[in-house]
Each structure stands twice: as C-alpha cells, then as structure tokens.
Short mmCIF file of C-alpha atoms and ligand atoms in Angstrom, two decimals:
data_model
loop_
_atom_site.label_atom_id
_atom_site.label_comp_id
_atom_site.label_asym_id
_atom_site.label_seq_id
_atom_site.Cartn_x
_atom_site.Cartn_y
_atom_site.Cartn_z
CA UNK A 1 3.88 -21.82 -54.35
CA UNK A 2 5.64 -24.52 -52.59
CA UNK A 3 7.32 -22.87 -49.36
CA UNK A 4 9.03 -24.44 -46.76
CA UNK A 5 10.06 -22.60 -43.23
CA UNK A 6 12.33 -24.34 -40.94
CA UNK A 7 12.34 -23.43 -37.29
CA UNK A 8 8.59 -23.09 -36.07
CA UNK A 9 8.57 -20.73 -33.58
CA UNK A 10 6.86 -17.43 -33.25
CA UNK A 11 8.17 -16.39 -36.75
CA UNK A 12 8.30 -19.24 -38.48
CA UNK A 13 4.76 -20.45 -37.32
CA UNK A 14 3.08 -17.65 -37.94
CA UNK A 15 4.85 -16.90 -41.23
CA UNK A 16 4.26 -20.49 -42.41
CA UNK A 17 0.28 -19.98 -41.59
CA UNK A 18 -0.07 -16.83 -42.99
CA UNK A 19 1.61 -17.99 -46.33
CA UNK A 20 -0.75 -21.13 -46.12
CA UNK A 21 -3.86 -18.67 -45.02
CA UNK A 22 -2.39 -17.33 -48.77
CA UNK A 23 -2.81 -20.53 -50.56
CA UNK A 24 0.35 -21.39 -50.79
CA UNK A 25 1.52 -25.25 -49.78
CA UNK A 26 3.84 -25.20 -46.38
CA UNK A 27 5.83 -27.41 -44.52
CA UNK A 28 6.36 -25.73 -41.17
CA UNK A 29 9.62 -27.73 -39.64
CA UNK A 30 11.48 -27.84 -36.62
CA UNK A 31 14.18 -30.21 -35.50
CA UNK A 32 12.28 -29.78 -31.80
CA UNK A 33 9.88 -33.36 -31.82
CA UNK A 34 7.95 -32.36 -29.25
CA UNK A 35 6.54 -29.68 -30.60
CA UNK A 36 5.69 -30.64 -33.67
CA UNK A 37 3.83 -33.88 -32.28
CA UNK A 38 2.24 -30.97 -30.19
CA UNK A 39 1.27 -29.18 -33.63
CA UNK A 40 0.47 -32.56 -35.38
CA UNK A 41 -2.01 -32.84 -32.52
CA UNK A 42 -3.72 -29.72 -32.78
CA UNK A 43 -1.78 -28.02 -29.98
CA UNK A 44 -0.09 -24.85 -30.60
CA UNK A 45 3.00 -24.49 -28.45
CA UNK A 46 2.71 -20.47 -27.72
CA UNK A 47 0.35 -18.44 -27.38
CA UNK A 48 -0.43 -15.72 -29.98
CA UNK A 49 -4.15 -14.15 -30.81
CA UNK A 50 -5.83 -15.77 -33.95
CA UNK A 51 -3.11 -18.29 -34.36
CA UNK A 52 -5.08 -21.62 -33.38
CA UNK A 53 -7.37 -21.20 -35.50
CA UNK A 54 -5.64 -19.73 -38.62
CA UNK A 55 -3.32 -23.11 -37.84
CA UNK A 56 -6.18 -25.54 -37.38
CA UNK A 57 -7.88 -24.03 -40.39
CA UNK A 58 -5.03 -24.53 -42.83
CA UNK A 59 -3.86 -27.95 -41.69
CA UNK A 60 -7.93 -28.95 -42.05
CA UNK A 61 -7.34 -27.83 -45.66
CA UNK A 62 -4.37 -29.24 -46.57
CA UNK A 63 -1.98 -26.31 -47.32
CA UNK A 64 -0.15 -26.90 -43.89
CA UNK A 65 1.84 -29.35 -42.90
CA UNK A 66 4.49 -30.22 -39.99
CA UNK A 67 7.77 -32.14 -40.51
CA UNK A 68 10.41 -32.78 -37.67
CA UNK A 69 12.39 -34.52 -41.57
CA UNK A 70 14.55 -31.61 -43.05
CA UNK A 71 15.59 -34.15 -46.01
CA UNK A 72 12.00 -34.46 -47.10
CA UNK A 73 11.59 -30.67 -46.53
CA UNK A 74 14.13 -29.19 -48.88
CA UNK A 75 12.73 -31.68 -51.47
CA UNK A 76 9.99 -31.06 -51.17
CA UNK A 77 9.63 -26.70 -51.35
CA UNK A 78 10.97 -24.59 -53.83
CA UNK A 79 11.29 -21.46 -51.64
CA UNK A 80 13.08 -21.98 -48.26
CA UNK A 81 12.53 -20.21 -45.41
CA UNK A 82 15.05 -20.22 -42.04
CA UNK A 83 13.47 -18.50 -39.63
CA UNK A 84 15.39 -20.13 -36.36
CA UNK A 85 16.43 -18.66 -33.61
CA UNK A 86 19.57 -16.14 -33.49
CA UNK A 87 20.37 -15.84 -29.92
CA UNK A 88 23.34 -13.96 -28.60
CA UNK A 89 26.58 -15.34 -28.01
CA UNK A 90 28.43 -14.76 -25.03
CA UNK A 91 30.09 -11.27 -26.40
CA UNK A 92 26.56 -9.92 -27.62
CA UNK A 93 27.26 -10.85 -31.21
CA UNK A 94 24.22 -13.06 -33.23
CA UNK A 95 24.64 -16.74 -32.73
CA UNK A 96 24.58 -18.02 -36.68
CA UNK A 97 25.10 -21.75 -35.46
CA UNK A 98 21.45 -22.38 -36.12
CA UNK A 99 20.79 -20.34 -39.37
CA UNK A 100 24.43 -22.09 -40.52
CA UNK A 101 23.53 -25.59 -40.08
CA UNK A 102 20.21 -25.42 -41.39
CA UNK A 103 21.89 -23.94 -44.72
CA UNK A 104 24.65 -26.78 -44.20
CA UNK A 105 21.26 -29.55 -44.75
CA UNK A 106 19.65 -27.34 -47.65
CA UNK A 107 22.93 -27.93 -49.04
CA UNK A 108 22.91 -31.50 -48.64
CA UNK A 109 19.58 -32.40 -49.89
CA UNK A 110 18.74 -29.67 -52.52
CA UNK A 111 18.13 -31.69 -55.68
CA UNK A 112 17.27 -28.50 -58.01
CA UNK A 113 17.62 -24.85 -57.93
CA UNK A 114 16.20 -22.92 -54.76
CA UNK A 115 15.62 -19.96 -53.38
CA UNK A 116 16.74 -19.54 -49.53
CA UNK A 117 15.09 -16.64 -47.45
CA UNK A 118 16.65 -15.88 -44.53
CA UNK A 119 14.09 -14.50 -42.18
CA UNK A 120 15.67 -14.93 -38.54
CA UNK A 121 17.21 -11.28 -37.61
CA UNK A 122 20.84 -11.77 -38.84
CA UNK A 123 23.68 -9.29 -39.33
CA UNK A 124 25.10 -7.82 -42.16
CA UNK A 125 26.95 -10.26 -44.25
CA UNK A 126 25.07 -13.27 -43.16
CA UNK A 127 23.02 -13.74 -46.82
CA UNK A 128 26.25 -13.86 -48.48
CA UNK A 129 27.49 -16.33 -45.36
CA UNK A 130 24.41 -18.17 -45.78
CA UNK A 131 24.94 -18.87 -49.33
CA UNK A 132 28.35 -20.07 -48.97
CA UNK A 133 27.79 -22.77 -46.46
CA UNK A 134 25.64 -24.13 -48.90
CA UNK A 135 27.10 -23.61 -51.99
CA UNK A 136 29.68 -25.60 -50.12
CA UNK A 137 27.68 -28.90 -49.92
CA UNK A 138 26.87 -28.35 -53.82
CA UNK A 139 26.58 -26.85 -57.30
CA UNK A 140 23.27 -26.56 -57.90
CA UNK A 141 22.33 -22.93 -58.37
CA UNK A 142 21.18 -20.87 -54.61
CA UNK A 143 19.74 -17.64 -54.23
CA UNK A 144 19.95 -16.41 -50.53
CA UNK A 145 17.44 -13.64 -50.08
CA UNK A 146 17.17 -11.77 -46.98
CA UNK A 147 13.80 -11.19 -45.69
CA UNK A 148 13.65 -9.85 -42.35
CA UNK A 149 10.22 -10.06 -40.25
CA UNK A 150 9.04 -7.06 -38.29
CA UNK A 151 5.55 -9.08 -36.26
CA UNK A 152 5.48 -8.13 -32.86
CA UNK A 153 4.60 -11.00 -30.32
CA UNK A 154 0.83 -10.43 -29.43
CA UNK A 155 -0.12 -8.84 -32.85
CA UNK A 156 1.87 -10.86 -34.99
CA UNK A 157 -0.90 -12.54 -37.16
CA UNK A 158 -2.54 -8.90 -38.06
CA UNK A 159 1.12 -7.89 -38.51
CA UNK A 160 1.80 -10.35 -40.67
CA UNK A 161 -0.81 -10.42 -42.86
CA UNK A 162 -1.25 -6.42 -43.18
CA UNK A 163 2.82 -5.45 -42.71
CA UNK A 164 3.06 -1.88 -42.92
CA UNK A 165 5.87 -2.74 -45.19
CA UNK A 166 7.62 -5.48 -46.77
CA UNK A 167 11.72 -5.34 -47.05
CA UNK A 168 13.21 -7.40 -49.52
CA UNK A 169 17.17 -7.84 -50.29
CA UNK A 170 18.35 -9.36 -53.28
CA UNK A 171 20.37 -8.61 -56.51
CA UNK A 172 18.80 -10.64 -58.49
CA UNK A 173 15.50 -9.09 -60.43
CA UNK A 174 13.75 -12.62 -61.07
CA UNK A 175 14.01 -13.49 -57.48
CA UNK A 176 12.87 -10.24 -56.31
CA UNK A 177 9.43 -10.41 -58.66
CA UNK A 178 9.18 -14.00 -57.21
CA UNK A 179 8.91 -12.46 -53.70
CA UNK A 180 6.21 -9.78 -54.71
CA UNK A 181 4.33 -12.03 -56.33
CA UNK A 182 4.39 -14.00 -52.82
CA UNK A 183 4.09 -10.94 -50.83
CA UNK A 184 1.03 -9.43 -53.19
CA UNK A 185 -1.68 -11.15 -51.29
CA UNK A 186 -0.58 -9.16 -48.23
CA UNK A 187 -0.34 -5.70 -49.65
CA UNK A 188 -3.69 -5.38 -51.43
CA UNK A 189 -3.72 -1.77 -49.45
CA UNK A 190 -0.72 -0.98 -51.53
CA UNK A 191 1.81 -0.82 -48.66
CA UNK A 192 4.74 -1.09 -50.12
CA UNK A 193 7.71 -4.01 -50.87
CA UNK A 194 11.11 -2.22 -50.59
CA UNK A 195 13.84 -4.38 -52.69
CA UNK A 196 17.40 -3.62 -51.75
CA UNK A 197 20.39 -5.29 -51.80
CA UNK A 198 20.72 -8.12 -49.26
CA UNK A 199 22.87 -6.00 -46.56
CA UNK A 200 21.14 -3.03 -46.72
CA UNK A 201 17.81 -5.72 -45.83
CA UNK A 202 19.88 -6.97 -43.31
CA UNK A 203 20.91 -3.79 -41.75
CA UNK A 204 17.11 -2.05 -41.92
CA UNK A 205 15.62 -4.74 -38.88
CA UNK A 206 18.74 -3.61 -36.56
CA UNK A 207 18.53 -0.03 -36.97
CA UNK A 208 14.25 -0.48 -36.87
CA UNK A 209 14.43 -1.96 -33.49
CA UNK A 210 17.40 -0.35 -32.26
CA UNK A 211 15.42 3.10 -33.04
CA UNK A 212 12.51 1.68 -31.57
CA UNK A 213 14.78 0.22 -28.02
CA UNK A 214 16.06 4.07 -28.06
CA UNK A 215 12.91 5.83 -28.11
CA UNK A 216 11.89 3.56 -25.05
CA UNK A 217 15.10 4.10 -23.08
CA UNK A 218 15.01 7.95 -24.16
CA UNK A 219 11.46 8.60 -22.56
CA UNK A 220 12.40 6.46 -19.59
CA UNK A 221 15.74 8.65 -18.92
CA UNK A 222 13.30 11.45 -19.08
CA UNK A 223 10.93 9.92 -16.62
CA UNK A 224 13.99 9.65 -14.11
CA UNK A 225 14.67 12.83 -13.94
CA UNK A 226 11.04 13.73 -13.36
CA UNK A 227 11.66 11.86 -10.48
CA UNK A 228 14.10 14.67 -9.34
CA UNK A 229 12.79 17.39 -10.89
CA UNK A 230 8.97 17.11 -9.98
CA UNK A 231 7.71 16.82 -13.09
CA UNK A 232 4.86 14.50 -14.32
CA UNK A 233 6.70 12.22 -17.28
CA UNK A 234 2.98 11.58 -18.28
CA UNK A 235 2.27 15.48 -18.91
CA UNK A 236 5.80 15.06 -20.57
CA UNK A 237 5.07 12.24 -22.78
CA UNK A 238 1.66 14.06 -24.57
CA UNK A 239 3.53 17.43 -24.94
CA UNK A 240 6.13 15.59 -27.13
CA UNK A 241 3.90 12.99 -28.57
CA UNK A 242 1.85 15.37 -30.16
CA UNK A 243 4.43 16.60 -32.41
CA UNK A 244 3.59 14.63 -35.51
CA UNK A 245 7.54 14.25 -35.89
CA UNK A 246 7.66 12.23 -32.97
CA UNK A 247 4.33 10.81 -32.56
CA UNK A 248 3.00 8.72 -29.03
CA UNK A 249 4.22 5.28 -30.05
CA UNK A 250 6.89 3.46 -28.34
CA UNK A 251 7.15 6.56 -25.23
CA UNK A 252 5.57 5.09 -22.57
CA UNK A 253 8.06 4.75 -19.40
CA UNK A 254 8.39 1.66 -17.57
CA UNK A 255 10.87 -1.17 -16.13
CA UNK A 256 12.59 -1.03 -19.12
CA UNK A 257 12.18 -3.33 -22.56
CA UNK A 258 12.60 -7.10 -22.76
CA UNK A 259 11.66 -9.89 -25.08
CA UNK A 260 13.55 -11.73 -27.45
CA UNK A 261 14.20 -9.33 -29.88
CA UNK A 262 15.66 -5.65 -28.71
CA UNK A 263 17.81 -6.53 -26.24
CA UNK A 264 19.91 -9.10 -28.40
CA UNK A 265 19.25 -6.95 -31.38
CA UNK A 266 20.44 -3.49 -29.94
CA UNK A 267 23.93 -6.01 -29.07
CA UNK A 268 24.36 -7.55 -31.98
CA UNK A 269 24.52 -4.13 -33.99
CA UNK A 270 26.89 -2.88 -31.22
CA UNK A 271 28.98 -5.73 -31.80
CA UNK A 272 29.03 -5.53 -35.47
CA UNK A 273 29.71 -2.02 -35.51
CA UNK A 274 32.70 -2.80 -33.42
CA UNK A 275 34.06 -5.42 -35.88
CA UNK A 276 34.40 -1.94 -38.18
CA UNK A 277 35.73 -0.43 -35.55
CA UNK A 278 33.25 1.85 -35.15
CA UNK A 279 31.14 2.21 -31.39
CA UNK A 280 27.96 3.02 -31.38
CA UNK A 281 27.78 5.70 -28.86
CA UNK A 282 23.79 5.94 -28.68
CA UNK A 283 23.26 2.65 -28.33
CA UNK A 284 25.64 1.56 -25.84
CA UNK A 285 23.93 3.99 -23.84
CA UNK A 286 20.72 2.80 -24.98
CA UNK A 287 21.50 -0.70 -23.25
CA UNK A 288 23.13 0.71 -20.08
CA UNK A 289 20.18 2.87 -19.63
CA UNK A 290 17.54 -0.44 -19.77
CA UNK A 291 19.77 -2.50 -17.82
CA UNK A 292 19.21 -0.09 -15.19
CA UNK A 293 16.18 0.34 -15.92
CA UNK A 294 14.83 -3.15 -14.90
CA UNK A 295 15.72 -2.49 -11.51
CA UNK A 296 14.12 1.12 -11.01
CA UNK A 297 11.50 0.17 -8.94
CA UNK A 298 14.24 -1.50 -6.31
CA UNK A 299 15.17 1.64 -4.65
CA UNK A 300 11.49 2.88 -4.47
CA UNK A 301 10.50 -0.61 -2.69
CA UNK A 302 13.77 -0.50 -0.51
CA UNK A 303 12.95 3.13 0.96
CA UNK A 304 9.61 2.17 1.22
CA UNK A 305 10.37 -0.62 4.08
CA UNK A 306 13.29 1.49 5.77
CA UNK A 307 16.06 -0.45 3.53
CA UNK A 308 15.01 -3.97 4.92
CA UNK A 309 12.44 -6.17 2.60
CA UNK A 310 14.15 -9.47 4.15
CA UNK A 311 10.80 -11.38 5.38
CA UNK A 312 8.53 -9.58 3.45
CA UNK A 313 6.06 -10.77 0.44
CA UNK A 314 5.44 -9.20 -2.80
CA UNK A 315 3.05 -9.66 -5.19
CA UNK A 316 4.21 -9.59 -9.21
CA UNK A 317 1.19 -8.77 -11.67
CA UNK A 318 2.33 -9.70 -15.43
CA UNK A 319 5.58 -12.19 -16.12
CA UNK A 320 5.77 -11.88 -19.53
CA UNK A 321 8.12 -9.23 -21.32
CA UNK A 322 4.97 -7.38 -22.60
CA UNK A 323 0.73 -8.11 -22.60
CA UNK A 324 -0.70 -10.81 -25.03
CA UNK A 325 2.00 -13.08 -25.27
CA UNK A 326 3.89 -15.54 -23.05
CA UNK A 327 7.23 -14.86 -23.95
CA UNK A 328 9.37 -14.53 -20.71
CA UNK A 329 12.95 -13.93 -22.80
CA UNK A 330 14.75 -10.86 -21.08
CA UNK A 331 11.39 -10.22 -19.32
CA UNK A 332 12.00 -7.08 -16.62
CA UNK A 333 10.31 -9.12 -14.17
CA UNK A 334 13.09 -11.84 -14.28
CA UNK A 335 15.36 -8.97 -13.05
CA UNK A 336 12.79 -7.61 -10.36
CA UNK A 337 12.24 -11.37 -8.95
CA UNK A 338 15.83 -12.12 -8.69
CA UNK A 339 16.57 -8.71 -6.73
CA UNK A 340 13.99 -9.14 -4.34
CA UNK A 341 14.65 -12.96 -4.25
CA UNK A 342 18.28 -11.78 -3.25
CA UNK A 343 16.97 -9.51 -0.78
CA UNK A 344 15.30 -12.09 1.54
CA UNK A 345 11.90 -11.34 0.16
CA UNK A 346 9.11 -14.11 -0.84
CA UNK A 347 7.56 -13.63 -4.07
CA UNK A 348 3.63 -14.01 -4.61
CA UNK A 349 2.86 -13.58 -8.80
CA UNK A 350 0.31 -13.76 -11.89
CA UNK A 351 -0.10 -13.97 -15.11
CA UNK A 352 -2.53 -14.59 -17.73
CA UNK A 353 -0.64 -16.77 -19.73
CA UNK A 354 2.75 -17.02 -18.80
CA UNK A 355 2.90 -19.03 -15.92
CA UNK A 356 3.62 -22.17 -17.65
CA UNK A 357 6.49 -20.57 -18.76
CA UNK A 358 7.55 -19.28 -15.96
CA UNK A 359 7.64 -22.60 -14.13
CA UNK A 360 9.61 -24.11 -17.50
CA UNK A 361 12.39 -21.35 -16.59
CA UNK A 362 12.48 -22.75 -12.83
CA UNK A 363 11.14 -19.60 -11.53
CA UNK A 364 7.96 -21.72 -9.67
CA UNK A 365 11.50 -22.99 -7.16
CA UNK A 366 11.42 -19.01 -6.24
CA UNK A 367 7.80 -17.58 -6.60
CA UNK A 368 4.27 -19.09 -5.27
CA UNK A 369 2.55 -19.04 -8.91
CA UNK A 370 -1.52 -18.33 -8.71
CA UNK A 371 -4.35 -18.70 -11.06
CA UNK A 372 -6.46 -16.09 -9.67
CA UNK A 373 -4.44 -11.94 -9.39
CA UNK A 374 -6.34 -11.34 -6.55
CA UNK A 375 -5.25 -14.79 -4.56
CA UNK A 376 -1.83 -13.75 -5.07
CA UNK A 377 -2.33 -10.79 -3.11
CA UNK A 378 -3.40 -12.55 -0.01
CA UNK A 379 -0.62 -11.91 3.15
CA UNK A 380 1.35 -9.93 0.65
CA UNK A 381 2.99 -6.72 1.38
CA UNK A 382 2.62 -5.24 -1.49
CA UNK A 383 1.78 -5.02 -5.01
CA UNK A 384 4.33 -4.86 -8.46
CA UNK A 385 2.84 -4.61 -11.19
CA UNK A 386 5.34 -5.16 -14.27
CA UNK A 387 3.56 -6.12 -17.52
CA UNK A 388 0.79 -3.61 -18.40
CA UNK A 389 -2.15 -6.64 -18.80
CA UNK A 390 -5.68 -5.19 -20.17
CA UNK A 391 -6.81 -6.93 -17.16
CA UNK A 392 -4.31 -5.46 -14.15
CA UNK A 393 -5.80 -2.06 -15.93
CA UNK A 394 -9.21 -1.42 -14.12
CA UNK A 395 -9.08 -3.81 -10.89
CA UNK A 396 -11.61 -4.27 -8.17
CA UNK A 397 -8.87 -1.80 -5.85
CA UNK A 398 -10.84 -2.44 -3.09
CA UNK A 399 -10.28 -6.30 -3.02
CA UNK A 400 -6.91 -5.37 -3.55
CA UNK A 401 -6.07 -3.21 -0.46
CA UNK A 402 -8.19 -6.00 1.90
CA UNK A 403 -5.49 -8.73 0.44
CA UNK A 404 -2.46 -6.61 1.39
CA UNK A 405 -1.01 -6.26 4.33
CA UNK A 406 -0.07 -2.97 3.60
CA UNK A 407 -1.99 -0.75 0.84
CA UNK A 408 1.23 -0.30 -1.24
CA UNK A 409 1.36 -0.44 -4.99
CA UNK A 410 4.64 -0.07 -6.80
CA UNK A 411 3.73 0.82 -10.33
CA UNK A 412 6.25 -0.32 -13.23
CA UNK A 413 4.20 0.35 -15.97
CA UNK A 414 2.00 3.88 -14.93
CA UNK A 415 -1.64 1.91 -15.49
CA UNK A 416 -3.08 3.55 -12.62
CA UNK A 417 -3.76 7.27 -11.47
CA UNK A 418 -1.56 8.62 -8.57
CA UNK A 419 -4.31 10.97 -7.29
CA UNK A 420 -6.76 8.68 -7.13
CA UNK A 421 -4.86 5.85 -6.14
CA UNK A 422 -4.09 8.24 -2.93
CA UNK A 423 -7.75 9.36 -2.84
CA UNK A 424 -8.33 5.38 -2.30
CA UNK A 425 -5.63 5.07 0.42
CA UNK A 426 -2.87 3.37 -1.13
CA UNK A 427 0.37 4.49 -1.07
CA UNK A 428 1.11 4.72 -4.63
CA UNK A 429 4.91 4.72 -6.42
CA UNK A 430 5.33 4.80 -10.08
CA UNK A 431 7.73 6.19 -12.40
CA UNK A 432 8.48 9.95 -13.36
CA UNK A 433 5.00 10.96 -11.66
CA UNK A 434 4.95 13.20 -8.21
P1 NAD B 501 11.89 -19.30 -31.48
O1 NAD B 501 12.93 -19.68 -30.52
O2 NAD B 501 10.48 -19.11 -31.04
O3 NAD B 501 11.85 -20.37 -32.68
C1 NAD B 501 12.99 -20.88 -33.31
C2 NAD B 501 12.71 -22.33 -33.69
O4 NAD B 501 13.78 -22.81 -34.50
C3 NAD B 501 12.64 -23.27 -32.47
O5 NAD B 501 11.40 -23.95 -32.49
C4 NAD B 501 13.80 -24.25 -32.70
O6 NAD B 501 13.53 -25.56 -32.27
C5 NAD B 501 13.96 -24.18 -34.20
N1 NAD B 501 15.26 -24.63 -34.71
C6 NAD B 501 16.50 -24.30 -34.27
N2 NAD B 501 17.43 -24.92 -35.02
C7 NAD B 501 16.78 -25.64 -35.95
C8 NAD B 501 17.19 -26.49 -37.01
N3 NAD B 501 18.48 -26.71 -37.25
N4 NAD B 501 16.25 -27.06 -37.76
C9 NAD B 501 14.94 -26.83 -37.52
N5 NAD B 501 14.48 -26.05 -36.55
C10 NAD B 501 15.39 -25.45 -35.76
O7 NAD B 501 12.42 -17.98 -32.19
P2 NAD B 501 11.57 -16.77 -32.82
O8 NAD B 501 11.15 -15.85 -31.74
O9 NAD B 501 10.58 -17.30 -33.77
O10 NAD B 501 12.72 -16.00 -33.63
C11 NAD B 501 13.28 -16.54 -34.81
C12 NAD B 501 14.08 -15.44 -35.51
O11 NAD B 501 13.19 -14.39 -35.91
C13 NAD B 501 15.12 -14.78 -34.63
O12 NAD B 501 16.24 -14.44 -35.41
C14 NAD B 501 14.43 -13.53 -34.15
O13 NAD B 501 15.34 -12.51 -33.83
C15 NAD B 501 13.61 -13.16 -35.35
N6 NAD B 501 12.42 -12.36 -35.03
C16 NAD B 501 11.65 -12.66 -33.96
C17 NAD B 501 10.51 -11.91 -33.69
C18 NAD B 501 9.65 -12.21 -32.48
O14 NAD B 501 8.81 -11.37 -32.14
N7 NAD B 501 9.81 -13.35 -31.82
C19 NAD B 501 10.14 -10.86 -34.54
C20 NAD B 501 10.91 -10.61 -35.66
C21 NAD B 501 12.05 -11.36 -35.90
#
C-alpha cells in the first residue's frame, strides 16, 4: 500500500518503518527540516533499539522515504497517517493545533478519496473533528479512522511489529478490512484487531494508560506507608503480584512516572471528563499522588544532612523518564534537579543516552554532565539514582563509596539490596523498604 505518516517522531518513525519493514511504500514527513536532513543522511534523531537499522534497511530498499513537502505527501499516499505530537495545553486538555492543521493541508491537497488515520493519542470526538476540518477545505470523499498506538519508548520496534493487540475505530466496514489487511503482517500469532467505533478507539488509549499511571501511583502510595508502618513494599509487591488477577507488571515503586505519554494522558481524560461534567475521582488522585511522588526522595536527602544540603554535591544516575530511551519529557529527575538546584546544592549526573538531551533542555547551565557514572561521583556527597539503567544495576560499589565523600546512596528506583548495601557500609535510603 501507499502510506504516508506525517510527524516523524517516536510514533510516526517507527510506525512508518515498521509499515515499510511490511512492504508497504512510506513517506515518513515532518514539517521539522532538520531532522529530516538528519534522516536523509542516515542519522536517526532518537534513540530507540533496532530502529537504525530497520530505517537504514528500508530507505536502502526503497520503501522509505523522507519529505519535509506535505503537498507532495498527500498526493502521493492513499492512507494518511498523523501521528504528531498532542501536548497539553495550559488547562491539561490535548493540544489538537497540530493534528488540526495537518488535516487543514490533507484538505488542501487531497486530489482523490483518502483514508486519514489518526494515530497521535487524541480525545474523544477528535476523528469526527478531524474529519471536519478537512471536509472543510473539500468534497472529495474522507474517512477519518482512529488508530491509536500503544509502543512503549525503548521497546517500541518489538511492540510494534508484535502488538499484543491492534484497536481499530471506524464505521465504515470497507475501511476497517483495509486496516486488517494492513495490520495482517503483524498479527501472524493471531493477536487480535479490535474494530470499534471511532470514540470508543479513542477512549480505549486513555483509560489503557490511565489504568496503567494508577497501578504505578497505587503501589507507590503503598510503598509510603511502608515507610511508616515498617513494612518491606518489596515483600508487598510479590504477595500481590502473584495473584494472577493482578499480575507483577507496572508495581514497581519509585519517583513516580514521567514521559510523554501518562502524565498528559491521565490530564487530558480528567479534563474531558470534566467537559461532561463528570470528575474523575481516581485519577485526580492518581496525578496528585505522582506529583508528589517526584519529590519523595527530598525529605529522605534533607534529614539525611540535618535539613541543610546548601553547598553540597549530588550525583544523578539515569536522566531519562525510564531505561532505553532518551526521552527527558516529564522525567522525575527534572523535578529532583530543580529541588536540589533550589536548595543550594551542585548537581554531578549520567546517563547513557540522554545527555544530549539534557543539555538541549538547558539543564547542562545547572548540572556538570559526565561520560563516565563513576567520574560523576568524584567529590560528590552522595549518590541518586533515578532511572533504573541495566547498567546502574550491578556496579563496581566499591569504586563507588571511594568517589563519595560520604557512602550515601539515595535509591529512587529499589535496584539495590538494603542489607547488603549496609553490609558494604553505605548508608542506604530507598523507598517503602526498612
Ligand atoms: P514527537 O514529538 O516525538 O513527534 C511529533 C512530530 O510531529 C515532531 O517531529 C514534529 O516536528 C512533527 N510535527 C508537528 N506538527 C507537524 C506538522 N504540521 N506537519 C508535520 N510534522 C509535524 O511525538 P511522539 O512521542 O511521537 O508522539 C506523537 C503522538 O503519539 C502523541 O499524540 C503521543 O501521545 C502519541 N503516542 C506516543 C507514544 C510514545 O511513546 N512516544 C506512544 C503512544 C502514543
């Protein structure tokens, strides 16, 4: 098939390789020049496992292309898919400005019937929306499907290409056999393609990640009242996990969840469900219970140094909202730099593959960024580590407690053993463990 997918970002990259890996012919566009000149180059902009080459492999072939020339691309594709960005506004709800003015140019320069996908996380209502601002610009027939993506950063091209399901929402029966017969090549296992109607579609990727966003902020509340009660949150976590009804996934505690996707996702819903006058109780406490999350380790690093950090240096292991990719949006450690950046502290930090992002955000004006973990530790008064890295898991601890200045490690994630981090002499804080 002839697919286009405009906006090439972690979706729309990824989707636009997979569905080339497929054999399909795709122009992958973005309005951002740089980056495609980076693609046209051979450079992929983020990082994700297996992308490079699936990219390289599929350009080499033919069945990829990139195009900065949304003209060209709508006349050239007969499926059309918008997978830009949907950030929140200012009062939580989706920002549509993007997905909107990219159906404003399908509009413009569709010659011939098409089929419009809308695969950016929108809310309810926004395939009829979509559909409208085009049908605005002409007469020629539009289908608006919505087609929301459930990758996760880090995993996204195995996601992708085995999706555990497919979610499809349409009315119309011709343009929902068009999408299996686009989606067959990636559920060969027989996983299944669920067609619904568009809002239903549109409603299933809020409540998925809003259920996931509450499982991580339920098992976190838990872990703070270990805290007070003396319990072990880890003990906690298998004795519920192993109910298959609730299962281990997504009950890890930490410094809360970040990224690009649950936190504006878990508002948006809140927001629309206010527009029917009808608050979401759970999930407003969801959010309040994250928020304060992010900042759980303050109090544990304040009490620590008698209340006064102002002077000291602290080292940050892991930048990036979660291992494996470099995405920084709503990362925890944003919040935990800023609060001991307010505090008088200096901040010492690493990552594996998010520093160039880091210094894109600025934060290289507030933190001394190193290439090696271990350099970052040197003079530093202790260690934070806040994105659970494969590496940070086993380090060489004895290289880490010469580097410090004191043998403190403050523990957002649980990696590391709290008796035998004392057996080794550190002074060890983590969360919802004695
Ligand atoms: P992103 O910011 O990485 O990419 C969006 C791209 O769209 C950017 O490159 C931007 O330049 C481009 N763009 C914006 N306006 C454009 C226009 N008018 N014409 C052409 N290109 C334009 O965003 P993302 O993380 O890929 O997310 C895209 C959507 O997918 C969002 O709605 C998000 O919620 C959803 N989603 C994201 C993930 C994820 O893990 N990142 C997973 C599932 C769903």
């Amino acid at each position: 098939m002839k697919l286009a997918v405009i906006g090439s970002g972690y979706v729309g990259l990824v989707a636009g390789a997979c569905f080339a890996e497929a054999g399909n012919n795709v122009i992958c566009m973005d309005k951002d020049e740089s980056k495609i000149k980076r693609l046209r180059d051979g450079i992929i902009p983020i990082y994700e496992p297996g992308l490079e080459t699936m990219v390289e492999r599929n350009v080499k072939n033919g069945k990829l292309t990139f195009s900065t020339d949304i003209k060209e691309t709508v006349e050239n594709s007969d499926i059309i898919f918008v997978a830009v960005g949907t950030p929140p506004d200012e009062d939580g709800s989706a920002d549509l400005s993007y997905v909107l003015a990219v159906a404003k140019s399908i509009g413009q320069y569709m010659k011939k019937p098409k089929i419009v996908v809308n695969k950016s996380t929108v809310p309810v209502g926004t395939a009829q929306k979509v559909k409208e601002a085009i049908q605005k610009e002409t007469d020629i027939d539009v289908e608006v499907v919505s087609n929301p993506e459930f990758l996760k950063e880090g995993a996204a091209i195995d996601d992708f290409m085995y999706p555990d399901r497919v979610v499809v929402g349409t009315s119309n029966p011709d343009v929902a056999e068009t999408m299996k017969e686009l989606y067959s090549a990636f559920v060969r296992t027989g996983n299944p393609i669920l067609i619904m109607d568009e809002v239903s579609a549109e409603l299933t990727k809020y409540a998925s990640n809003s259920l996931l966003a509450t499982k991580i902020s339920f098992i976190n509340e838990m872990a703070n009242l270990c805290d007070r009660v003396g319990a072990d949150v880890e003990k906690v976590r298998k004795g519920i996990g192993s109910d298959s009804r609730i299962g281990y996934s997504f009950i890890f505690p930490g410094v809360g969840y970040g990224g690009s996707c649950f936190p504006k996702d878990v508002k948006a819903i809140i927001r629309t469900a206010n527009e029917y006058d009808f608050p979401l109780r759970v999930l407003t406490a969801v959010e309040d219970v994250n928020e304060d999350q992010k900042k759980v380790l303050i109090p544990k690093i304040l009490k620590y140094y008698d209340n006064d950090i102002s002077g000291k240096t602290f080292t940050i292991w892991g930048l990036s909202f979660k291992p494996k990719t470099d995405d920084m949006r709503e990362a925890s450690s944003r919040v935990i730099v800023q609060e001991l950046h307010e505090r008088g502290a200096k901040i010492q930090a690493h990552d594996p593959v998010a520093m160039d992002e880091a210094r894109r955000l600025g934060l290289d004006k507030i933190i001394t960024l190193h290439e090696d973990n271990y350099d970052a530790l040197k003079g530093s008064d202790g260690l934070i580590v806040v994105t659970e890295w494969l590496e940070y898991r086993e380090p060489d601890f004895e290289k880490i407690k010469s580097a410090l200045n004191r043998p403190v490690v403050f523990d957002g994630r649980n990696v590391y053993n709290p008796q035998k981090m004392r057996d080794m002499g550190f002074d060890y804080f983590c969360i919802g463990r004695p």
